[in-house]
């Protein structure tokens, strides 16, 4: 039933998943309802919810616009499933904002395939990544994907190699001016987060460990199938799929090196993994296998969500 519903791109599908995300968001916020004691706090929560919904639509737009999926809404469904697999993601404002800007950068980098206005896309992507790093420092690692994209598409023009540095200078100057005028501690707060931490003993309960185990198993399946089936993909899309795979590994690297480690940091891998999951489902020929896998992924995500509330 799940595959039947989401195998087509219908407005109902978007409304259904968006409604489920809103319900899950409010259920999670009920845990800290006492902290929401003012109109400003309510407004902040509203903005976070809008960014989460926007992230769903951006992920779906990237996959469909660049030919990484057929006319279906699987990317929308799977991104939502990965979000609720780790409920703390729904309440971590810095990661939600940072990932939103990373998605904007990925949108520009994946579309670089068309070679239309490449300089604008390289600059925009670099700008979004450096802005994202202001909210979660180690998301700056996604700048690697900018240089990979330059190598894959426009390496011969030396000016393209300079654009990321111009974007860095632009963000740095604006940020420093803002900090000196309004809050000088912003610089110190950013620098305090610029260190490595490889300690993975952060679990506060067994359900977080279970959720991570589920995610690792799902990731192993979809990543393996994406790599194995890459040669069979249309040649015109090979570079785009390569960037999706690299983006996943960069997102995982952000999780590995980040201080104050928790499962929520895996948010940077959700969009690339949703693309891989979509490709896997589109390649399954037997309906019962597709349906069983979809039920397993969505069911385990919902179960994990309610266990961690």
PDB file of C-alpha atoms in Angstrom:
ATOM      1  CA  UNK A   1       0.000   0.000   0.000  1.00  0.00           C
ATOM      2  CA  UNK A   2       2.827   2.407   0.863  1.00  0.00           C
ATOM      3  CA  UNK A   3       4.554   1.891  -2.480  1.00  0.00           C
ATOM      4  CA  UNK A   4       1.248   2.205  -4.332  1.00  0.00           C
ATOM      5  CA  UNK A   5       0.569   5.588  -2.729  1.00  0.00           C
ATOM      6  CA  UNK A   6       4.061   7.047  -3.082  1.00  0.00           C
ATOM      7  CA  UNK A   7       4.927   5.605  -6.496  1.00  0.00           C
ATOM      8  CA  UNK A   8       3.140   8.610  -8.006  1.00  0.00           C
ATOM      9  CA  UNK A   9       3.608  12.324  -7.456  1.00  0.00           C
ATOM     10  CA  UNK A  10       0.295  13.461  -6.035  1.00  0.00           C
ATOM     11  CA  UNK A  11      -0.546  16.513  -3.886  1.00  0.00           C
ATOM     12  CA  UNK A  12      -2.101  14.119  -1.373  1.00  0.00           C
ATOM     13  CA  UNK A  13       1.303  12.516  -0.742  1.00  0.00           C
ATOM     14  CA  UNK A  14       2.917  15.837   0.131  1.00  0.00           C
ATOM     15  CA  UNK A  15       0.008  16.813   2.361  1.00  0.00           C
ATOM     16  CA  UNK A  16       0.078  13.437   4.141  1.00  0.00           C
ATOM     17  CA  UNK A  17       3.802  13.443   4.917  1.00  0.00           C
ATOM     18  CA  UNK A  18       3.783  17.133   5.879  1.00  0.00           C
ATOM     19  CA  UNK A  19       0.880  16.504   8.252  1.00  0.00           C
ATOM     20  CA  UNK A  20       2.725  13.540   9.792  1.00  0.00           C
ATOM     21  CA  UNK A  21       5.834  15.680  10.272  1.00  0.00           C
ATOM     22  CA  UNK A  22       3.785  18.414  11.975  1.00  0.00           C
ATOM     23  CA  UNK A  23       2.176  15.849  14.308  1.00  0.00           C
ATOM     24  CA  UNK A  24       5.548  14.289  15.180  1.00  0.00           C
ATOM     25  CA  UNK A  25       7.072  17.737  15.702  1.00  0.00           C
ATOM     26  CA  UNK A  26       4.368  18.751  18.178  1.00  0.00           C
ATOM     27  CA  UNK A  27       4.502  15.385  19.962  1.00  0.00           C
ATOM     28  CA  UNK A  28       8.233  15.884  20.496  1.00  0.00           C
ATOM     29  CA  UNK A  29       7.786  19.471  21.671  1.00  0.00           C
ATOM     30  CA  UNK A  30       5.351  18.278  24.339  1.00  0.00           C
ATOM     31  CA  UNK A  31       8.352  16.828  26.172  1.00  0.00           C
ATOM     32  CA  UNK A  32       9.607  20.350  26.883  1.00  0.00           C
ATOM     33  CA  UNK A  33       6.282  22.160  26.906  1.00  0.00           C
ATOM     34  CA  UNK A  34       7.248  24.043  30.076  1.00  0.00           C
ATOM     35  CA  UNK A  35      10.141  25.735  28.266  1.00  0.00           C
ATOM     36  CA  UNK A  36       7.725  27.225  25.718  1.00  0.00           C
ATOM     37  CA  UNK A  37       6.501  30.023  27.939  1.00  0.00           C
ATOM     38  CA  UNK A  38       6.438  33.031  25.636  1.00  0.00           C
ATOM     39  CA  UNK A  39       5.344  34.181  22.212  1.00  0.00           C
ATOM     40  CA  UNK A  40       8.971  34.395  21.112  1.00  0.00           C
ATOM     41  CA  UNK A  41       9.566  30.723  21.917  1.00  0.00           C
ATOM     42  CA  UNK A  42       6.423  29.741  20.026  1.00  0.00           C
ATOM     43  CA  UNK A  43       7.601  31.787  17.046  1.00  0.00           C
ATOM     44  CA  UNK A  44      11.023  30.076  17.144  1.00  0.00           C
ATOM     45  CA  UNK A  45       9.390  26.652  17.143  1.00  0.00           C
ATOM     46  CA  UNK A  46       7.211  27.727  14.239  1.00  0.00           C
ATOM     47  CA  UNK A  47      10.266  28.798  12.241  1.00  0.00           C
ATOM     48  CA  UNK A  48      11.986  25.466  12.924  1.00  0.00           C
ATOM     49  CA  UNK A  49       8.909  23.589  11.733  1.00  0.00           C
ATOM     50  CA  UNK A  50       8.806  25.656   8.550  1.00  0.00           C
ATOM     51  CA  UNK A  51      12.496  24.915   7.920  1.00  0.00           C
ATOM     52  CA  UNK A  52      11.889  21.180   8.393  1.00  0.00           C
ATOM     53  CA  UNK A  53       8.986  21.222   5.942  1.00  0.00           C
ATOM     54  CA  UNK A  54      11.047  23.308   3.510  1.00  0.00           C
ATOM     55  CA  UNK A  55      13.884  20.777   3.823  1.00  0.00           C
ATOM     56  CA  UNK A  56      11.505  18.007   2.760  1.00  0.00           C
ATOM     57  CA  UNK A  57      10.441  19.922  -0.331  1.00  0.00           C
ATOM     58  CA  UNK A  58      13.995  20.945  -1.245  1.00  0.00           C
ATOM     59  CA  UNK A  59      15.153  17.314  -1.035  1.00  0.00           C
ATOM     60  CA  UNK A  60      12.310  16.185  -3.258  1.00  0.00           C
ATOM     61  CA  UNK A  61      12.957  19.057  -5.679  1.00  0.00           C
ATOM     62  CA  UNK A  62      16.653  18.185  -5.991  1.00  0.00           C
ATOM     63  CA  UNK A  63      15.960  14.563  -6.872  1.00  0.00           C
ATOM     64  CA  UNK A  64      13.166  15.227  -9.361  1.00  0.00           C
ATOM     65  CA  UNK A  65      14.634  18.339 -11.005  1.00  0.00           C
ATOM     66  CA  UNK A  66      17.957  16.630 -11.699  1.00  0.00           C
ATOM     67  CA  UNK A  67      16.573  13.301 -12.862  1.00  0.00           C
ATOM     68  CA  UNK A  68      17.714  11.369  -9.786  1.00  0.00           C
ATOM     69  CA  UNK A  69      14.268   9.840  -9.348  1.00  0.00           C
ATOM     70  CA  UNK A  70      11.199   9.074 -11.398  1.00  0.00           C
ATOM     71  CA  UNK A  71       7.832  10.741 -10.956  1.00  0.00           C
ATOM     72  CA  UNK A  72       7.263   9.617  -7.361  1.00  0.00           C
ATOM     73  CA  UNK A  73       7.419  10.956  -3.812  1.00  0.00           C
ATOM     74  CA  UNK A  74       9.738   8.385  -2.261  1.00  0.00           C
ATOM     75  CA  UNK A  75      12.438  11.024  -1.482  1.00  0.00           C
ATOM     76  CA  UNK A  76       9.823  12.985   0.464  1.00  0.00           C
ATOM     77  CA  UNK A  77       8.747   9.908   2.429  1.00  0.00           C
ATOM     78  CA  UNK A  78      12.231   8.647   3.224  1.00  0.00           C
ATOM     79  CA  UNK A  79      13.590  12.018   4.326  1.00  0.00           C
ATOM     80  CA  UNK A  80      10.676  12.233   6.747  1.00  0.00           C
ATOM     81  CA  UNK A  81      11.323   8.670   7.958  1.00  0.00           C
ATOM     82  CA  UNK A  82      14.965   9.421   8.730  1.00  0.00           C
ATOM     83  CA  UNK A  83      14.013  12.626  10.540  1.00  0.00           C
ATOM     84  CA  UNK A  84      11.697  10.865  12.988  1.00  0.00           C
ATOM     85  CA  UNK A  85      14.095   7.951  13.443  1.00  0.00           C
ATOM     86  CA  UNK A  86      16.050  10.351  15.675  1.00  0.00           C
ATOM     87  CA  UNK A  87      13.401  12.542  17.393  1.00  0.00           C
ATOM     88  CA  UNK A  88      15.993  14.845  19.005  1.00  0.00           C
ATOM     89  CA  UNK A  89      16.638  16.178  15.502  1.00  0.00           C
ATOM     90  CA  UNK A  90      13.222  17.854  15.626  1.00  0.00           C
ATOM     91  CA  UNK A  91      14.321  19.999  18.560  1.00  0.00           C
ATOM     92  CA  UNK A  92      17.913  20.879  17.627  1.00  0.00           C
ATOM     93  CA  UNK A  93      17.608  24.321  16.085  1.00  0.00           C
ATOM     94  CA  UNK A  94      21.264  24.766  15.106  1.00  0.00           C
ATOM     95  CA  UNK A  95      21.303  21.510  13.121  1.00  0.00           C
ATOM     96  CA  UNK A  96      17.961  22.179  11.430  1.00  0.00           C
ATOM     97  CA  UNK A  97      19.120  25.624  10.276  1.00  0.00           C
ATOM     98  CA  UNK A  98      22.578  24.414   9.267  1.00  0.00           C
ATOM     99  CA  UNK A  99      21.205  21.457   7.290  1.00  0.00           C
ATOM    100  CA  UNK A 100      18.712  23.739   5.535  1.00  0.00           C
ATOM    101  CA  UNK A 101      21.572  25.842   4.164  1.00  0.00           C
ATOM    102  CA  UNK A 102      23.527  22.708   3.219  1.00  0.00           C
ATOM    103  CA  UNK A 103      20.501  21.527   1.224  1.00  0.00           C
ATOM    104  CA  UNK A 104      20.426  24.877  -0.583  1.00  0.00           C
ATOM    105  CA  UNK A 105      24.097  24.335  -1.428  1.00  0.00           C
ATOM    106  CA  UNK A 106      23.440  20.780  -2.651  1.00  0.00           C
ATOM    107  CA  UNK A 107      20.651  22.076  -4.873  1.00  0.00           C
ATOM    108  CA  UNK A 108      23.123  24.367  -6.629  1.00  0.00           C
ATOM    109  CA  UNK A 109      25.908  21.788  -6.834  1.00  0.00           C
ATOM    110  CA  UNK A 110      23.758  18.995  -8.247  1.00  0.00           C
ATOM    111  CA  UNK A 111      22.309  21.361 -10.863  1.00  0.00           C
ATOM    112  CA  UNK A 112      25.864  22.242 -11.954  1.00  0.00           C
ATOM    113  CA  UNK A 113      25.470  19.250 -14.272  1.00  0.00           C
ATOM    114  CA  UNK A 114      23.670  21.507 -16.765  1.00  0.00           C
ATOM    115  CA  UNK A 115      26.691  23.869 -16.977  1.00  0.00           C
ATOM    116  CA  UNK A 116      24.292  26.824 -16.969  1.00  0.00           C
ATOM    117  CA  UNK A 117      25.725  29.776 -14.977  1.00  0.00           C
ATOM    118  CA  UNK A 118      28.344  27.577 -13.230  1.00  0.00           C
ATOM    119  CA  UNK A 119      30.102  30.478 -11.524  1.00  0.00           C
ATOM    120  CA  UNK A 120      26.919  31.686  -9.849  1.00  0.00           C
ATOM    121  CA  UNK A 121      26.161  28.158  -8.659  1.00  0.00           C
ATOM    122  CA  UNK A 122      29.654  27.608  -7.253  1.00  0.00           C
ATOM    123  CA  UNK A 123      29.573  30.918  -5.418  1.00  0.00           C
ATOM    124  CA  UNK A 124      26.045  30.376  -4.087  1.00  0.00           C
ATOM    125  CA  UNK A 125      26.829  26.845  -2.890  1.00  0.00           C
ATOM    126  CA  UNK A 126      29.999  28.007  -1.143  1.00  0.00           C
ATOM    127  CA  UNK A 127      28.132  30.900   0.457  1.00  0.00           C
ATOM    128  CA  UNK A 128      25.387  28.609   1.806  1.00  0.00           C
ATOM    129  CA  UNK A 129      27.939  26.155   3.211  1.00  0.00           C
ATOM    130  CA  UNK A 130      29.879  28.840   5.050  1.00  0.00           C
ATOM    131  CA  UNK A 131      26.624  30.232   6.446  1.00  0.00           C
ATOM    132  CA  UNK A 132      25.683  26.700   7.551  1.00  0.00           C
ATOM    133  CA  UNK A 133      28.995  26.423   9.400  1.00  0.00           C
ATOM    134  CA  UNK A 134      28.033  29.402  11.563  1.00  0.00           C
ATOM    135  CA  UNK A 135      25.301  27.241  13.089  1.00  0.00           C
ATOM    136  CA  UNK A 136      27.218  23.951  13.178  1.00  0.00           C
ATOM    137  CA  UNK A 137      30.900  24.475  12.558  1.00  0.00           C
ATOM    138  CA  UNK A 138      31.856  21.116  11.036  1.00  0.00           C
ATOM    139  CA  UNK A 139      29.286  21.409   8.267  1.00  0.00           C
ATOM    140  CA  UNK A 140      32.081  23.437   6.680  1.00  0.00           C
ATOM    141  CA  UNK A 141      33.405  20.070   5.455  1.00  0.00           C
ATOM    142  CA  UNK A 142      30.802  20.248   2.672  1.00  0.00           C
ATOM    143  CA  UNK A 143      33.070  22.773   0.967  1.00  0.00           C
ATOM    144  CA  UNK A 144      34.933  19.658  -0.196  1.00  0.00           C
ATOM    145  CA  UNK A 145      31.929  18.872  -2.381  1.00  0.00           C
ATOM    146  CA  UNK A 146      32.241  22.286  -4.024  1.00  0.00           C
ATOM    147  CA  UNK A 147      35.783  21.521  -5.151  1.00  0.00           C
ATOM    148  CA  UNK A 148      34.760  18.015  -6.229  1.00  0.00           C
ATOM    149  CA  UNK A 149      32.018  19.573  -8.361  1.00  0.00           C
ATOM    150  CA  UNK A 150      34.513  21.970  -9.905  1.00  0.00           C
ATOM    151  CA  UNK A 151      36.778  19.030 -10.786  1.00  0.00           C
ATOM    152  CA  UNK A 152      33.883  17.095 -12.323  1.00  0.00           C
ATOM    153  CA  UNK A 153      32.487  19.942 -14.428  1.00  0.00           C
ATOM    154  CA  UNK A 154      34.449  23.198 -14.785  1.00  0.00           C
ATOM    155  CA  UNK A 155      38.037  22.589 -13.685  1.00  0.00           C
ATOM    156  CA  UNK A 156      39.634  24.316 -16.684  1.00  0.00           C
ATOM    157  CA  UNK A 157      38.510  27.822 -15.749  1.00  0.00           C
ATOM    158  CA  UNK A 158      40.809  29.002 -12.936  1.00  0.00           C
ATOM    159  CA  UNK A 159      38.230  31.581 -11.823  1.00  0.00           C
ATOM    160  CA  UNK A 160      35.950  28.825 -10.574  1.00  0.00           C
ATOM    161  CA  UNK A 161      38.616  27.766  -8.064  1.00  0.00           C
ATOM    162  CA  UNK A 162      38.717  31.287  -6.590  1.00  0.00           C
ATOM    163  CA  UNK A 163      34.978  31.660  -6.009  1.00  0.00           C
ATOM    164  CA  UNK A 164      34.785  29.568  -2.777  1.00  0.00           C
ATOM    165  CA  UNK A 165      37.440  31.789  -1.198  1.00  0.00           C
ATOM    166  CA  UNK A 166      35.493  34.917  -2.190  1.00  0.00           C
ATOM    167  CA  UNK A 167      32.386  33.390  -0.599  1.00  0.00           C
ATOM    168  CA  UNK A 168      34.370  32.606   2.572  1.00  0.00           C
ATOM    169  CA  UNK A 169      35.661  36.178   2.754  1.00  0.00           C
ATOM    170  CA  UNK A 170      32.143  37.552   2.242  1.00  0.00           C
ATOM    171  CA  UNK A 171      30.615  35.455   5.046  1.00  0.00           C
ATOM    172  CA  UNK A 172      33.564  36.076   7.379  1.00  0.00           C
ATOM    173  CA  UNK A 173      33.414  39.851   6.967  1.00  0.00           C
ATOM    174  CA  UNK A 174      29.638  40.053   7.459  1.00  0.00           C
ATOM    175  CA  UNK A 175      29.761  37.713  10.456  1.00  0.00           C
ATOM    176  CA  UNK A 176      32.597  39.607  12.151  1.00  0.00           C
ATOM    177  CA  UNK A 177      30.882  42.958  11.591  1.00  0.00           C
ATOM    178  CA  UNK A 178      27.644  41.590  13.019  1.00  0.00           C
ATOM    179  CA  UNK A 179      29.470  40.106  16.010  1.00  0.00           C
ATOM    180  CA  UNK A 180      31.399  43.287  16.811  1.00  0.00           C
ATOM    181  CA  UNK A 181      28.251  45.423  16.588  1.00  0.00           C
ATOM    182  CA  UNK A 182      25.758  43.175  18.396  1.00  0.00           C
ATOM    183  CA  UNK A 183      27.481  40.372  20.324  1.00  0.00           C
ATOM    184  CA  UNK A 184      31.252  39.840  20.463  1.00  0.00           C
ATOM    185  CA  UNK A 185      30.829  36.472  22.160  1.00  0.00           C
ATOM    186  CA  UNK A 186      29.555  34.998  18.878  1.00  0.00           C
ATOM    187  CA  UNK A 187      33.136  34.680  17.615  1.00  0.00           C
ATOM    188  CA  UNK A 188      34.280  32.900  20.756  1.00  0.00           C
ATOM    189  CA  UNK A 189      31.267  30.585  20.668  1.00  0.00           C
ATOM    190  CA  UNK A 190      32.051  29.618  17.085  1.00  0.00           C
ATOM    191  CA  UNK A 191      35.734  28.970  17.791  1.00  0.00           C
ATOM    192  CA  UNK A 192      34.875  26.858  20.827  1.00  0.00           C
ATOM    193  CA  UNK A 193      33.067  24.413  18.544  1.00  0.00           C
ATOM    194  CA  UNK A 194      36.017  24.085  16.150  1.00  0.00           C
ATOM    195  CA  UNK A 195      37.581  20.984  17.655  1.00  0.00           C
ATOM    196  CA  UNK A 196      37.399  17.235  17.134  1.00  0.00           C
ATOM    197  CA  UNK A 197      35.662  14.744  19.362  1.00  0.00           C
ATOM    198  CA  UNK A 198      35.718  11.025  18.611  1.00  0.00           C
ATOM    199  CA  UNK A 199      33.899   9.964  21.775  1.00  0.00           C
ATOM    200  CA  UNK A 200      30.798   7.941  20.863  1.00  0.00           C
ATOM    201  CA  UNK A 201      29.682   7.171  24.418  1.00  0.00           C
ATOM    202  CA  UNK A 202      26.871   9.678  24.317  1.00  0.00           C
ATOM    203  CA  UNK A 203      23.802   7.438  24.545  1.00  0.00           C
ATOM    204  CA  UNK A 204      21.441   8.383  27.365  1.00  0.00           C
ATOM    205  CA  UNK A 205      19.150   5.396  26.858  1.00  0.00           C
ATOM    206  CA  UNK A 206      19.094   2.078  25.002  1.00  0.00           C
ATOM    207  CA  UNK A 207      16.517   3.316  22.489  1.00  0.00           C
ATOM    208  CA  UNK A 208      19.014   5.796  21.017  1.00  0.00           C
ATOM    209  CA  UNK A 209      21.401   2.897  20.502  1.00  0.00           C
ATOM    210  CA  UNK A 210      18.653   0.840  18.849  1.00  0.00           C
ATOM    211  CA  UNK A 211      17.751   3.750  16.550  1.00  0.00           C
ATOM    212  CA  UNK A 212      21.380   4.127  15.477  1.00  0.00           C
ATOM    213  CA  UNK A 213      21.622   0.392  14.813  1.00  0.00           C
ATOM    214  CA  UNK A 214      18.518   0.558  12.618  1.00  0.00           C
ATOM    215  CA  UNK A 215      19.985   3.501  10.736  1.00  0.00           C
ATOM    216  CA  UNK A 216      23.312   1.737  10.176  1.00  0.00           C
ATOM    217  CA  UNK A 217      21.526  -1.332   8.786  1.00  0.00           C
ATOM    218  CA  UNK A 218      19.367   0.773   6.463  1.00  0.00           C
ATOM    219  CA  UNK A 219      22.389   2.787   5.355  1.00  0.00           C
ATOM    220  CA  UNK A 220      24.444  -0.325   4.589  1.00  0.00           C
ATOM    221  CA  UNK A 221      21.698  -1.648   2.308  1.00  0.00           C
ATOM    222  CA  UNK A 222      20.956   1.534   0.381  1.00  0.00           C
ATOM    223  CA  UNK A 223      24.583   2.683   0.089  1.00  0.00           C
ATOM    224  CA  UNK A 224      25.760  -0.721  -1.132  1.00  0.00           C
ATOM    225  CA  UNK A 225      22.993  -0.928  -3.739  1.00  0.00           C
ATOM    226  CA  UNK A 226      23.675   2.636  -4.903  1.00  0.00           C
ATOM    227  CA  UNK A 227      27.353   1.890  -5.491  1.00  0.00           C
ATOM    228  CA  UNK A 228      26.653  -1.469  -7.160  1.00  0.00           C
ATOM    229  CA  UNK A 229      23.979  -0.111  -9.500  1.00  0.00           C
ATOM    230  CA  UNK A 230      25.788   3.132 -10.387  1.00  0.00           C
ATOM    231  CA  UNK A 231      27.226   1.772 -13.673  1.00  0.00           C
ATOM    232  CA  UNK A 232      23.682   0.938 -14.841  1.00  0.00           C
ATOM    233  CA  UNK A 233      22.444   4.492 -14.281  1.00  0.00           C
ATOM    234  CA  UNK A 234      22.186   6.858 -17.282  1.00  0.00           C
ATOM    235  CA  UNK A 235      25.657   8.172 -18.041  1.00  0.00           C
ATOM    236  CA  UNK A 236      24.441  11.775 -17.967  1.00  0.00           C
ATOM    237  CA  UNK A 237      23.529  11.381 -14.280  1.00  0.00           C
ATOM    238  CA  UNK A 238      26.702   9.602 -13.102  1.00  0.00           C
ATOM    239  CA  UNK A 239      28.357  12.747 -11.754  1.00  0.00           C
ATOM    240  CA  UNK A 240      25.192  13.701  -9.887  1.00  0.00           C
ATOM    241  CA  UNK A 241      25.023  10.293  -8.215  1.00  0.00           C
ATOM    242  CA  UNK A 242      28.717  10.516  -7.361  1.00  0.00           C
ATOM    243  CA  UNK A 243      28.080  13.852  -5.653  1.00  0.00           C
ATOM    244  CA  UNK A 244      25.195  12.307  -3.704  1.00  0.00           C
ATOM    245  CA  UNK A 245      27.452   9.501  -2.471  1.00  0.00           C
ATOM    246  CA  UNK A 246      30.240  11.937  -1.568  1.00  0.00           C
ATOM    247  CA  UNK A 247      27.725  14.195   0.207  1.00  0.00           C
ATOM    248  CA  UNK A 248      26.645  11.219   2.303  1.00  0.00           C
ATOM    249  CA  UNK A 249      30.219  10.448   3.367  1.00  0.00           C
ATOM    250  CA  UNK A 250      30.874  14.109   4.151  1.00  0.00           C
ATOM    251  CA  UNK A 251      27.697  14.179   6.266  1.00  0.00           C
ATOM    252  CA  UNK A 252      28.902  11.084   8.093  1.00  0.00           C
ATOM    253  CA  UNK A 253      32.312  12.717   8.617  1.00  0.00           C
ATOM    254  CA  UNK A 254      30.563  15.729  10.178  1.00  0.00           C
ATOM    255  CA  UNK A 255      28.914  13.334  12.630  1.00  0.00           C
ATOM    256  CA  UNK A 256      32.218  11.597  13.424  1.00  0.00           C
ATOM    257  CA  UNK A 257      34.249  14.729  14.188  1.00  0.00           C
ATOM    258  CA  UNK A 258      31.594  16.933  15.791  1.00  0.00           C
ATOM    259  CA  UNK A 259      31.804  17.751  19.500  1.00  0.00           C
ATOM    260  CA  UNK A 260      28.721  17.313  21.690  1.00  0.00           C
ATOM    261  CA  UNK A 261      27.979  14.236  19.630  1.00  0.00           C
ATOM    262  CA  UNK A 262      24.447  12.868  19.292  1.00  0.00           C
ATOM    263  CA  UNK A 263      22.349  11.032  16.719  1.00  0.00           C
ATOM    264  CA  UNK A 264      20.823  14.285  15.479  1.00  0.00           C
ATOM    265  CA  UNK A 265      24.069  15.236  13.726  1.00  0.00           C
ATOM    266  CA  UNK A 266      23.332  12.505  11.191  1.00  0.00           C
ATOM    267  CA  UNK A 267      20.774  14.911   9.707  1.00  0.00           C
ATOM    268  CA  UNK A 268      23.360  15.834   7.063  1.00  0.00           C
ATOM    269  CA  UNK A 269      23.146  12.304   5.656  1.00  0.00           C
ATOM    270  CA  UNK A 270      19.350  12.183   5.403  1.00  0.00           C
ATOM    271  CA  UNK A 271      18.939  13.795   1.994  1.00  0.00           C
ATOM    272  CA  UNK A 272      21.678  11.757   0.233  1.00  0.00           C
ATOM    273  CA  UNK A 273      20.380   8.581   1.844  1.00  0.00           C
ATOM    274  CA  UNK A 274      16.808   9.403   0.779  1.00  0.00           C
ATOM    275  CA  UNK A 275      18.045   9.632  -2.822  1.00  0.00           C
ATOM    276  CA  UNK A 276      19.807   6.267  -2.490  1.00  0.00           C
ATOM    277  CA  UNK A 277      16.722   4.688  -0.930  1.00  0.00           C
ATOM    278  CA  UNK A 278      14.582   6.008  -3.795  1.00  0.00           C
ATOM    279  CA  UNK A 279      16.957   4.524  -6.355  1.00  0.00           C
ATOM    280  CA  UNK A 280      16.832   1.189  -4.556  1.00  0.00           C
ATOM    281  CA  UNK A 281      13.032   1.120  -4.540  1.00  0.00           C
ATOM    282  CA  UNK A 282      12.804   2.119  -8.192  1.00  0.00           C
ATOM    283  CA  UNK A 283      15.059  -0.813  -9.051  1.00  0.00           C
ATOM    284  CA  UNK A 284      12.989  -3.464  -7.237  1.00  0.00           C
ATOM    285  CA  UNK A 285      10.916  -5.459  -9.697  1.00  0.00           C
ATOM    286  CA  UNK A 286       8.711  -7.491  -7.359  1.00  0.00           C
ATOM    287  CA  UNK A 287       5.928  -5.536  -5.662  1.00  0.00           C
ATOM    288  CA  UNK A 288       5.869  -7.597  -2.466  1.00  0.00           C
ATOM    289  CA  UNK A 289       9.595  -7.030  -1.863  1.00  0.00           C
ATOM    290  CA  UNK A 290       9.179  -3.297  -2.431  1.00  0.00           C
ATOM    291  CA  UNK A 291       6.150  -3.129  -0.146  1.00  0.00           C
ATOM    292  CA  UNK A 292       7.781  -5.179   2.622  1.00  0.00           C
ATOM    293  CA  UNK A 293      10.929  -3.028   2.567  1.00  0.00           C
ATOM    294  CA  UNK A 294       8.908   0.202   2.626  1.00  0.00           C
ATOM    295  CA  UNK A 295       6.809  -1.006   5.553  1.00  0.00           C
ATOM    296  CA  UNK A 296       9.975  -2.052   7.378  1.00  0.00           C
ATOM    297  CA  UNK A 297      11.734   1.312   6.917  1.00  0.00           C
ATOM    298  CA  UNK A 298       8.722   3.498   7.729  1.00  0.00           C
ATOM    299  CA  UNK A 299       7.491   1.188  10.493  1.00  0.00           C
ATOM    300  CA  UNK A 300      10.855   1.034  12.253  1.00  0.00           C
ATOM    301  CA  UNK A 301      11.180   4.827  12.044  1.00  0.00           C
ATOM    302  CA  UNK A 302       7.765   5.361  13.630  1.00  0.00           C
ATOM    303  CA  UNK A 303       8.455   2.726  16.276  1.00  0.00           C
ATOM    304  CA  UNK A 304      11.826   4.315  17.084  1.00  0.00           C
ATOM    305  CA  UNK A 305      10.181   7.739  17.323  1.00  0.00           C
ATOM    306  CA  UNK A 306       7.578   6.666  19.884  1.00  0.00           C
ATOM    307  CA  UNK A 307      10.115   4.646  21.897  1.00  0.00           C
ATOM    308  CA  UNK A 308      12.296   7.733  22.322  1.00  0.00           C
ATOM    309  CA  UNK A 309       9.542  10.165  23.296  1.00  0.00           C
TER     310      UNK A 309
END
